[in-house]
PDB file of C-alpha atoms in Angstrom:
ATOM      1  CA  UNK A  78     311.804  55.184  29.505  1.00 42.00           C
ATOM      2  CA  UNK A  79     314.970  54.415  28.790  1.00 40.00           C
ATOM      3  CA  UNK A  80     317.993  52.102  31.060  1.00 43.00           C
ATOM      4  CA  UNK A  81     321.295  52.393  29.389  1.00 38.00           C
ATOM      5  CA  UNK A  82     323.846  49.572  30.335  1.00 37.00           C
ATOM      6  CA  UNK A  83     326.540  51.965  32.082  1.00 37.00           C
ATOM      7  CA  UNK A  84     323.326  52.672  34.547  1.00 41.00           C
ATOM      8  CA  UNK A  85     323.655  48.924  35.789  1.00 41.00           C
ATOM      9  CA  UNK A  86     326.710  47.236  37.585  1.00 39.00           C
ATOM     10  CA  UNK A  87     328.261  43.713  36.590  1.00 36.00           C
ATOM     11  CA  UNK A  88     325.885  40.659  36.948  1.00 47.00           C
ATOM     12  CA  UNK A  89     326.520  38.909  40.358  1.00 43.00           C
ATOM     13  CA  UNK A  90     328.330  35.110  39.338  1.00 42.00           C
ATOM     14  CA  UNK A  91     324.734  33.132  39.490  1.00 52.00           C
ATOM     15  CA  UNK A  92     322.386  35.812  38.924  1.00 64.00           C
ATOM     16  CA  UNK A  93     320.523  37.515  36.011  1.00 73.00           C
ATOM     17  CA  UNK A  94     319.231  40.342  38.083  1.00 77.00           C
ATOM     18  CA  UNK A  95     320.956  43.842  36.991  1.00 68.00           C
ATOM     19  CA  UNK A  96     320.145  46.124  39.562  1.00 67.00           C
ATOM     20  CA  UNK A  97     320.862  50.329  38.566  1.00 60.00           C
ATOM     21  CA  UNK A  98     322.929  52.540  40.614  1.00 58.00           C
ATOM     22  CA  UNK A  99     322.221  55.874  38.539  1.00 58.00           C
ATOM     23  CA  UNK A 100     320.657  58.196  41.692  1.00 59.00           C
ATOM     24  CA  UNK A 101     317.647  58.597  39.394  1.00 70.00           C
ATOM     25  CA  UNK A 102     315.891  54.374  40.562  1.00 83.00           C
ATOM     26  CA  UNK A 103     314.164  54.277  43.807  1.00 95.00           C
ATOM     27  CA  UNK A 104     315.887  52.798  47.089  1.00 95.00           C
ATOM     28  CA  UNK A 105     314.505  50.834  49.887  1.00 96.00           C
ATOM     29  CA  UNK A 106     312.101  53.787  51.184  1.00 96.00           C
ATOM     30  CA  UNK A 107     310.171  54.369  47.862  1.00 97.00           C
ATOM     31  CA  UNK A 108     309.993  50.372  48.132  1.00 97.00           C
ATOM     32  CA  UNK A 109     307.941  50.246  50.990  1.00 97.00           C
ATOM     33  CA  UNK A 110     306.237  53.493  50.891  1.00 97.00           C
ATOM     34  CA  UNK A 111     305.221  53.333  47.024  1.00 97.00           C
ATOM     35  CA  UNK A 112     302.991  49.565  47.190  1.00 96.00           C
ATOM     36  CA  UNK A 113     301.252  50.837  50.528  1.00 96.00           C
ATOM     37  CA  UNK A 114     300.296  53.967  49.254  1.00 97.00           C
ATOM     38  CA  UNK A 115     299.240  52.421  45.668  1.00 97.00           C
ATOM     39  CA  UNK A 116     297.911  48.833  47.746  1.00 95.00           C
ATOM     40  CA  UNK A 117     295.507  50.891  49.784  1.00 95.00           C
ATOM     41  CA  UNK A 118     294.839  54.463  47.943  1.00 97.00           C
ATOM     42  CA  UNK A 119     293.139  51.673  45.019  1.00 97.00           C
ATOM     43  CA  UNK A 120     291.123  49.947  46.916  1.00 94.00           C
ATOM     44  CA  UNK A 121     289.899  53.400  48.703  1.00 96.00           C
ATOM     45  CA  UNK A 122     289.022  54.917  45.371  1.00 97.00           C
ATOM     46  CA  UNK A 123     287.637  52.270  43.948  1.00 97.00           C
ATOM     47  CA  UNK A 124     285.431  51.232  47.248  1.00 96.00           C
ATOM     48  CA  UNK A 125     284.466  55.375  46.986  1.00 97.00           C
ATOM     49  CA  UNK A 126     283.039  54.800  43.186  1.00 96.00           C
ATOM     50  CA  UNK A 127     280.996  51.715  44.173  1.00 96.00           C
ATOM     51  CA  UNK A 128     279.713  53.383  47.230  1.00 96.00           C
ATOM     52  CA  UNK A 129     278.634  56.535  44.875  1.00 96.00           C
ATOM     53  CA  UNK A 130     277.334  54.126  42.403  1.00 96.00           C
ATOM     54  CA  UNK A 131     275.066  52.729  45.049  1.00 96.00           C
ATOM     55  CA  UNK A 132     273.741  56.120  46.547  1.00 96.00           C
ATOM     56  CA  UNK A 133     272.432  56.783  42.804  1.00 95.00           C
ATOM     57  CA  UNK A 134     270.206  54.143  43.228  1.00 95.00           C
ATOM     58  CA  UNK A 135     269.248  55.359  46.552  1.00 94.00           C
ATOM     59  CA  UNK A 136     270.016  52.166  48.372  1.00 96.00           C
ATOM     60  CA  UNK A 137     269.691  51.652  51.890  1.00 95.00           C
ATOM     61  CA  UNK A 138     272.785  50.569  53.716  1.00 94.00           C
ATOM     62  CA  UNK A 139     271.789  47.721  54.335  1.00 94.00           C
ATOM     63  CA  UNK A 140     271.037  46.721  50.372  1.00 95.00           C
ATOM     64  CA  UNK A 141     274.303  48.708  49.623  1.00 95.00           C
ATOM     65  CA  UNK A 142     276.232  46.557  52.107  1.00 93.00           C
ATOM     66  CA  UNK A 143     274.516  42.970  50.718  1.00 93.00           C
ATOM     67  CA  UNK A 144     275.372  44.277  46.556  1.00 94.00           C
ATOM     68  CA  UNK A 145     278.562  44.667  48.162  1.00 92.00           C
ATOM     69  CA  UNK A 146     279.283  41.559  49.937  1.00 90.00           C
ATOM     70  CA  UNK A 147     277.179  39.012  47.352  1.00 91.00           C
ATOM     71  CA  UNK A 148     277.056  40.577  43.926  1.00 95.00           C
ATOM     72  CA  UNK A 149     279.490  38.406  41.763  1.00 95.00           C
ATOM     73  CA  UNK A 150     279.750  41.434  39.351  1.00 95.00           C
ATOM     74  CA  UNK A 151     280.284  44.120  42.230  1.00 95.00           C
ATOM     75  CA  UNK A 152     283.251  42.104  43.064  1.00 96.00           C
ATOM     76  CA  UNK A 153     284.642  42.087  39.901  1.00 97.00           C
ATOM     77  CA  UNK A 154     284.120  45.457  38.903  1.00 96.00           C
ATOM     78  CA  UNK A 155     286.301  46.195  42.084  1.00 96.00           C
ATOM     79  CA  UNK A 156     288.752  43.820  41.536  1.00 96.00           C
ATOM     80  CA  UNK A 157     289.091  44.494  37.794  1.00 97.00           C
ATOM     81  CA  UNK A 158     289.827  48.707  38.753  1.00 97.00           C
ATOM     82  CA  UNK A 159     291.783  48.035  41.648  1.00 97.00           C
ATOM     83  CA  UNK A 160     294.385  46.158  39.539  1.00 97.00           C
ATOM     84  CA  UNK A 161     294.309  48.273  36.717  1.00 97.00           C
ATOM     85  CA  UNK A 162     294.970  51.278  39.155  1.00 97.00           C
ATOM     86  CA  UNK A 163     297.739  49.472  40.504  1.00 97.00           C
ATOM     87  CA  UNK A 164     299.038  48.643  36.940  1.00 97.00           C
ATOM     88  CA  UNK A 165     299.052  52.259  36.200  1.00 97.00           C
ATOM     89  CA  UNK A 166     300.039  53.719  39.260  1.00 98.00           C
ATOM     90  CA  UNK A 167     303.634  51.847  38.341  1.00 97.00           C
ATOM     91  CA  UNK A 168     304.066  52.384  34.784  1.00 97.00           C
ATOM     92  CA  UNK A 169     303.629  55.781  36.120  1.00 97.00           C
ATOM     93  CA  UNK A 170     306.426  55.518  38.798  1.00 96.00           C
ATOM     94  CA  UNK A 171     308.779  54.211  36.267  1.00 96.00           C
ATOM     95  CA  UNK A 172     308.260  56.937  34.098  1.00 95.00           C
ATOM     96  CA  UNK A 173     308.586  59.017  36.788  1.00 95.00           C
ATOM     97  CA  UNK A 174     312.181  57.605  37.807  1.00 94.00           C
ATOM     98  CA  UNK A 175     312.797  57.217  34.031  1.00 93.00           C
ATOM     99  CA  UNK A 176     313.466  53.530  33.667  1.00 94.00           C
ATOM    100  CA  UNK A 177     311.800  51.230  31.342  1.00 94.00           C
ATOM    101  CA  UNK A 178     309.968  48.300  32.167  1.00 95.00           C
ATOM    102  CA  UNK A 179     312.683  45.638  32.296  1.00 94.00           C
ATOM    103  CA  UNK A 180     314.301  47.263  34.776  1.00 94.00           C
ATOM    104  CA  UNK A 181     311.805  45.744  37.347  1.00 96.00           C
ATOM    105  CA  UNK A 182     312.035  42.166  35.118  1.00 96.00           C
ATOM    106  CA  UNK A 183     308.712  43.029  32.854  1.00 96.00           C
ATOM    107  CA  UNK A 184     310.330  40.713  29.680  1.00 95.00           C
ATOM    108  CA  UNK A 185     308.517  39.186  26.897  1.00 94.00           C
ATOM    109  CA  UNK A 186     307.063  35.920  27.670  1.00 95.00           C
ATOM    110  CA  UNK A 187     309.224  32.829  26.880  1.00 96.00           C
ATOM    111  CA  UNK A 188     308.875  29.193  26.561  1.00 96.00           C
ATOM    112  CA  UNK A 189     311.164  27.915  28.964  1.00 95.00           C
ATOM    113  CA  UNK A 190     309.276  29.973  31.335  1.00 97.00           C
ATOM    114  CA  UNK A 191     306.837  27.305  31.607  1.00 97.00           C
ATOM    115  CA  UNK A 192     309.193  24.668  32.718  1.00 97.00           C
ATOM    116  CA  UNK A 193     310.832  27.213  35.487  1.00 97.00           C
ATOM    117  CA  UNK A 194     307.091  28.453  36.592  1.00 98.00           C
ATOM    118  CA  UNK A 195     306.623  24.609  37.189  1.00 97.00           C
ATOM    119  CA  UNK A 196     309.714  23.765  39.464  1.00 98.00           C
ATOM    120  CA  UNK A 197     308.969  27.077  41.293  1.00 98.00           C
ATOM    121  CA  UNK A 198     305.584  25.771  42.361  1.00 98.00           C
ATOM    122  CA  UNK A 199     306.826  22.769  43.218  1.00 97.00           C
ATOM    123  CA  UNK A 200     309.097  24.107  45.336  1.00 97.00           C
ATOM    124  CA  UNK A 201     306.911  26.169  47.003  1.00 97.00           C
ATOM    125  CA  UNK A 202     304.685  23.512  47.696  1.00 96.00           C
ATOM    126  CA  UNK A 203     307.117  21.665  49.167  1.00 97.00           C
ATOM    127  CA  UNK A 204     308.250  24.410  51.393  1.00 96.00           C
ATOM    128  CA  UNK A 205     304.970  25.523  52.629  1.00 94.00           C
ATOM    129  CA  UNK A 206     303.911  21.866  53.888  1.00 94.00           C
ATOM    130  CA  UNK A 207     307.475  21.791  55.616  1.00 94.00           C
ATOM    131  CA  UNK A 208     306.895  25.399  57.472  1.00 91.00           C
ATOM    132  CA  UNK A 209     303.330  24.801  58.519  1.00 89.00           C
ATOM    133  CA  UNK A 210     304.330  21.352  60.046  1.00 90.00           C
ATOM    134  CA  UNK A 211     307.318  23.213  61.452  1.00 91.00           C
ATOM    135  CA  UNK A 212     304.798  26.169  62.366  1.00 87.00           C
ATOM    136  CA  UNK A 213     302.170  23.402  64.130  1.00 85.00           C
ATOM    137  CA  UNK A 214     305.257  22.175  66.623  1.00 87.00           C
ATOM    138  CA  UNK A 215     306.298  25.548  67.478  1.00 87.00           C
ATOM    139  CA  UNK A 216     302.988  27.078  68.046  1.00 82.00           C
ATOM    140  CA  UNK A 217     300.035  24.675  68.883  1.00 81.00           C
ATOM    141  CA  UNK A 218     297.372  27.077  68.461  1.00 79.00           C
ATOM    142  CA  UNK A 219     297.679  28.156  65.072  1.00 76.00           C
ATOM    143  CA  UNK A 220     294.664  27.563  63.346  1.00 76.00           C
ATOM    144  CA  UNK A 221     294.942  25.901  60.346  1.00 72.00           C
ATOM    145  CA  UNK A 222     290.816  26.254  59.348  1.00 73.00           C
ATOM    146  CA  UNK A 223     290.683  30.054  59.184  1.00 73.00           C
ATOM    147  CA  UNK A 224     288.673  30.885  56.423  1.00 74.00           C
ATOM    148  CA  UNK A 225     290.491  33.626  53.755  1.00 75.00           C
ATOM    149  CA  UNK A 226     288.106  36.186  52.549  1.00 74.00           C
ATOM    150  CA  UNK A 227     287.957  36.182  48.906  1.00 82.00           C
ATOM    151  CA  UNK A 228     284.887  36.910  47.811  1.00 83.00           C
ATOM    152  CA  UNK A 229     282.839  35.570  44.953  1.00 91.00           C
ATOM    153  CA  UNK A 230     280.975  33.388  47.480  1.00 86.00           C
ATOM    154  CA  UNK A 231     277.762  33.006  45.397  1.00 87.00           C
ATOM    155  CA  UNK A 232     279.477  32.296  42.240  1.00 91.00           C
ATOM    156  CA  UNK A 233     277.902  29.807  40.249  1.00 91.00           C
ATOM    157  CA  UNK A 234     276.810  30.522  36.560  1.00 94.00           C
ATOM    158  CA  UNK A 235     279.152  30.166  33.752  1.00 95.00           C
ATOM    159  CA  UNK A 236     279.624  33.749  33.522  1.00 96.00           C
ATOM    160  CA  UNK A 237     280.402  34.376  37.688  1.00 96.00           C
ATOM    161  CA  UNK A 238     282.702  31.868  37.236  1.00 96.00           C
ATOM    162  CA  UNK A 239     284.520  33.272  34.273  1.00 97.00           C
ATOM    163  CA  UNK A 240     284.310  36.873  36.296  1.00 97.00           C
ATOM    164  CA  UNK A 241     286.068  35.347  39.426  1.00 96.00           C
ATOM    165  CA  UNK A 242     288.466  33.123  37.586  1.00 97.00           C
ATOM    166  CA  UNK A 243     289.874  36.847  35.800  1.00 97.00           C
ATOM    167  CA  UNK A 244     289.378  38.267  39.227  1.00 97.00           C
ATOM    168  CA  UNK A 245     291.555  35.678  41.102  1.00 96.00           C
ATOM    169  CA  UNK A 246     293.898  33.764  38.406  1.00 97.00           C
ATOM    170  CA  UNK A 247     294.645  36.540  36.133  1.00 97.00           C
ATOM    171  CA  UNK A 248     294.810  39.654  37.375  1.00 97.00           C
ATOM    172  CA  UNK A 249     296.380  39.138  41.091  1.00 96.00           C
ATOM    173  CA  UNK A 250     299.626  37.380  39.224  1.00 97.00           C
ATOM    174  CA  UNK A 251     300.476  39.896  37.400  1.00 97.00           C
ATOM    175  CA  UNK A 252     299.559  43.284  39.323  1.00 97.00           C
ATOM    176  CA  UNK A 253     301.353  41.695  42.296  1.00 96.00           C
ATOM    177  CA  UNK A 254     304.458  40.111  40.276  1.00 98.00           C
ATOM    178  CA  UNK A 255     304.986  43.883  39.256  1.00 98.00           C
ATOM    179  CA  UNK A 256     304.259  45.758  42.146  1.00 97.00           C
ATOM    180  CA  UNK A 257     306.329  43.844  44.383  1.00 97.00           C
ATOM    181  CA  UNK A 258     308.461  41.393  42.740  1.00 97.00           C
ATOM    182  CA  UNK A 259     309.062  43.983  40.345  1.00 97.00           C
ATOM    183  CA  UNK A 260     309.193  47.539  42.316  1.00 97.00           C
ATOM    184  CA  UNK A 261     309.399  46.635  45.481  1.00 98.00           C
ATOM    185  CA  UNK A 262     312.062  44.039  44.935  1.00 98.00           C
ATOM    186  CA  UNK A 263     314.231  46.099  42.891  1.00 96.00           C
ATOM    187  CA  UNK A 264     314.195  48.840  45.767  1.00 96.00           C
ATOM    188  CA  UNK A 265     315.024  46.910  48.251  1.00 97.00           C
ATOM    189  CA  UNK A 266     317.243  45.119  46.128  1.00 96.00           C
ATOM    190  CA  UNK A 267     320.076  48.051  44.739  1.00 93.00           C
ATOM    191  CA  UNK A 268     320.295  48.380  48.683  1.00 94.00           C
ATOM    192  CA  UNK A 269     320.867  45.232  50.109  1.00 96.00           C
ATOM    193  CA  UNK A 270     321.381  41.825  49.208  1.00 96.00           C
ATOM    194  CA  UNK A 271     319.182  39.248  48.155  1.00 97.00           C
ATOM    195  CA  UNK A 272     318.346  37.474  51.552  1.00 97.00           C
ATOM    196  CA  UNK A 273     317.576  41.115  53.406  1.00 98.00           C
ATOM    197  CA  UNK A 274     315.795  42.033  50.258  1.00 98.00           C
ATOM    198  CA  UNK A 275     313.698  39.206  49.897  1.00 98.00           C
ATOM    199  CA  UNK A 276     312.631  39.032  53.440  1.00 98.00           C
ATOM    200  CA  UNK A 277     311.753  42.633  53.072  1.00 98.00           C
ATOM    201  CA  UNK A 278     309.802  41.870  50.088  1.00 98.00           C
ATOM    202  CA  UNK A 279     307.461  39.256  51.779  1.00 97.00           C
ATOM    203  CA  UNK A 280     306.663  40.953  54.619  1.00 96.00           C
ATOM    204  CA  UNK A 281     305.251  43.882  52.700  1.00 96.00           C
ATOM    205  CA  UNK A 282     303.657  40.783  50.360  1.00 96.00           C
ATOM    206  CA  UNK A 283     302.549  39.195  53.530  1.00 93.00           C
ATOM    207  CA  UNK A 284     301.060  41.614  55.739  1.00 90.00           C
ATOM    208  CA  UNK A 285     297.580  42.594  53.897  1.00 86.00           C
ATOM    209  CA  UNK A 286     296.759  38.996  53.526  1.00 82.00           C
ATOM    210  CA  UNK A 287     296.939  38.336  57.290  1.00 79.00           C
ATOM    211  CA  UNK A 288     294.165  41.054  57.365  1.00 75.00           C
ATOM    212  CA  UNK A 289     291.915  38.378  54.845  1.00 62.00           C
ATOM    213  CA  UNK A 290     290.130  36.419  57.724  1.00 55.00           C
ATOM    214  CA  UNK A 291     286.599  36.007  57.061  1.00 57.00           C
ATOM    215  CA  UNK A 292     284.352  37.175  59.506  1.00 55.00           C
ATOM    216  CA  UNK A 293     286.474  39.117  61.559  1.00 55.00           C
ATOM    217  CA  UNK A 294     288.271  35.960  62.881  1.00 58.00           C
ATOM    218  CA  UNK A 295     291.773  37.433  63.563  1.00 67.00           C
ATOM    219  CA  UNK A 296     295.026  38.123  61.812  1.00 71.00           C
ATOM    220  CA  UNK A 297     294.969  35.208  59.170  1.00 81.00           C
ATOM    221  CA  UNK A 298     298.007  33.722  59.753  1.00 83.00           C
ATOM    222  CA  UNK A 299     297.932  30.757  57.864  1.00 84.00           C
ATOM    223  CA  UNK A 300     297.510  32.912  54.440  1.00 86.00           C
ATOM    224  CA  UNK A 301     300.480  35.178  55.810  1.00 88.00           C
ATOM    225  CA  UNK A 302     302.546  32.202  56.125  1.00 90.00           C
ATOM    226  CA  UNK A 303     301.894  30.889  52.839  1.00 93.00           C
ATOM    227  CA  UNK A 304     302.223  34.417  51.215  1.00 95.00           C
ATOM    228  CA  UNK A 305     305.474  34.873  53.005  1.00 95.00           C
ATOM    229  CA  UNK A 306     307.154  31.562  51.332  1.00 96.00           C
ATOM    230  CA  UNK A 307     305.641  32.291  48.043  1.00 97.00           C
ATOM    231  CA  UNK A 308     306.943  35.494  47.974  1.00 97.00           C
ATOM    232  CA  UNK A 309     310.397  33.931  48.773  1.00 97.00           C
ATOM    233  CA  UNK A 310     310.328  31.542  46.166  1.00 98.00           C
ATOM    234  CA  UNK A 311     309.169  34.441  43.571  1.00 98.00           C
ATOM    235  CA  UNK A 312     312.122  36.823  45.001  1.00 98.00           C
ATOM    236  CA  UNK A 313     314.559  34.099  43.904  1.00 98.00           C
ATOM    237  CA  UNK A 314     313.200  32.818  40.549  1.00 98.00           C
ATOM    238  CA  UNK A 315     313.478  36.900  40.098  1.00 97.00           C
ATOM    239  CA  UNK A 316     316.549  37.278  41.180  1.00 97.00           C
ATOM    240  CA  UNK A 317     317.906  34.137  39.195  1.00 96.00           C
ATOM    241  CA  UNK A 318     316.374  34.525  35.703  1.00 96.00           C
ATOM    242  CA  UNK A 319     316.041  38.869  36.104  1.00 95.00           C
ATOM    243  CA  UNK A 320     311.924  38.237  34.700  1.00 96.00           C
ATOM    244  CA  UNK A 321     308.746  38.285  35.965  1.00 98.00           C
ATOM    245  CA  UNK A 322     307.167  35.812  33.644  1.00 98.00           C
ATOM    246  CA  UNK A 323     308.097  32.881  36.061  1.00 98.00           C
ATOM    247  CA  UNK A 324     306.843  34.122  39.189  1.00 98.00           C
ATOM    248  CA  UNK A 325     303.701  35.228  37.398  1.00 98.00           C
ATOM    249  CA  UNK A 326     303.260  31.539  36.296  1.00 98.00           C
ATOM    250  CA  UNK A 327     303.991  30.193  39.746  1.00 98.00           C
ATOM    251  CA  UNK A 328     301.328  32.712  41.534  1.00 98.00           C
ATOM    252  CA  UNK A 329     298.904  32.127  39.031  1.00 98.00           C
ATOM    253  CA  UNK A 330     298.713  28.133  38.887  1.00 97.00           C
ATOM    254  CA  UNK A 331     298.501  28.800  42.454  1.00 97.00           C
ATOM    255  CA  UNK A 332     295.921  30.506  42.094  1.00 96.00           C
ATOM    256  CA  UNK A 333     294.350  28.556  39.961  1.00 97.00           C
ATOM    257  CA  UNK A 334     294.626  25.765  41.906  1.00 96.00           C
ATOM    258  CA  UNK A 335     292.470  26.891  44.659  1.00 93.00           C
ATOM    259  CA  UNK A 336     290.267  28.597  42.545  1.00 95.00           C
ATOM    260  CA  UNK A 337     289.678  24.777  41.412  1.00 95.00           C
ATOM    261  CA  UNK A 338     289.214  23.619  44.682  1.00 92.00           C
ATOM    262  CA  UNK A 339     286.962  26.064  45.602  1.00 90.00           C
ATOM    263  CA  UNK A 340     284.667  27.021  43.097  1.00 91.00           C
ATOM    264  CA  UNK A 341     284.641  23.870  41.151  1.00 87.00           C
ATOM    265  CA  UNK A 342     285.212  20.789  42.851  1.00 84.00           C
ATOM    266  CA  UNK A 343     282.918  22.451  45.850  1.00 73.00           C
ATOM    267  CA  UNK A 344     280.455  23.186  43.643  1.00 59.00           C
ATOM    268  CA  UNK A 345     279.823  19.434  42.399  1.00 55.00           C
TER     269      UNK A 345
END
């Protein structure tokens, strides 16, 4: 997997990002049709294998759908295989289209990552509590108290904990970072520029968390909102340093945040 400099143009004045012309690299179709098919083809196989698992122990539905729905480890398992398919599912595509792994911004970690992962959540903070204030004029009726559906509910032992911190502040950062600040981005990106690109990006990013509400309470539109301007904010610390590292950093003190504020602080 190999990207040889005559494959990429000139860096735009501003950017890092080095985006390939040769024919080989996938455009703005493969972009969107690649992280559906991997998004939801993992989570089908993987919900398959845990519904097999169950039928070996010759478990109602009913006990199948509770192991499901409460079992800290069930979760986790699921989590754990749906990421790792994901994970392989690109390194496959890339070898597929021939390009190594910084050509979608996968770079050693570096130091002054941290700093950069730091002012990139902060400006996503700030620009989330401007857009849902902005989001509460313009429409009245969004609910701001729709629960997100992330499992892990009865999590409580050291071990559960340990099991949904992996499952939530890990592993999401960096499957995610790749598939679609990485893939995704890079599609859309050797096609258009970075505005069209970016928006492109976050919708894709977006859309499967406004299907999180728990209890069947509706498109969750609170979580697409907030997905949709960290995804922006991910798109251009991309875009400006050419890594991943940052935006992984930014998701996953997100992350980490509310895994804090739900799991911990709740919890005492």
């Amino acid at each position: 997997m190999t990207n040889t400099s005559s494959e990429s143009e000139p860096k735009t004045p501003g950017t890092k990002l080095q985006i390939s012309k040769s024919p080989k690299y996938w455009g703005p179709v493969a972009a969107t049709m690649w992280p559906v098919l991997i998004w939801v083809a993992a989570q089908v196989v993987v919900g398959v294998l845990l519904l097999a698992y169950a039928a070996t122990q010759h478990w109602t539905d009913k006990q199948t759908n509770a192991w499901l729905d409460t079992s800290v480890a069930a979760q986790f398992i699921f989590t754990l295989i749906v990421e790792s398919l994901i994970l392989v599912a690109v390194l496959q595509l890339l070898r597929h289209y021939k390009a190594a792994v910084k050509v979608i911004g996968l770079l050693k970690p570096r130091l002054k990552d941290v700093p950069i992962a730091l002012i990139g959540f902060g400006a996503y903070f700030v620009a989330y509590i401007v857009l849902v204030a902005v989001a509460q004029q313009v429409f009245p009726s969004l609910n701001l108290n729709q629960k997100q559906d992330i499992g892990f509910q009865d999590a409580t032992s050291v071990l559960q904990l340990s099991m949904t911190f992996i499952s939530l502040v890990i592993l999401p950062p960096i499957t995610e970072e790749i598939l679609f600040r990485g893939f995704a981005f890079t599609g859309f990106r050797r096609k258009f520029g970075f505005v069209i690109a970016t928006l492109a990006t976050s919708i894709l990013f977006a859309i499967p968390h406004l299907l999180e509400s728990k209890g069947g309470g509706g498109l969750l539109w609170i979580a697409g909102i907030d997905t949709f301007i960290l995804s922006f904010v991910l798109c251009f610390l991309r875009e400006k340093t050419g890594r991943l590292v940052p935006g992984m950093g930014v998701h996953a003190l997100k992350n980490f945040i509310a895994f804090v504020s739900l799991f911990i602080l709740q919890t005492h």
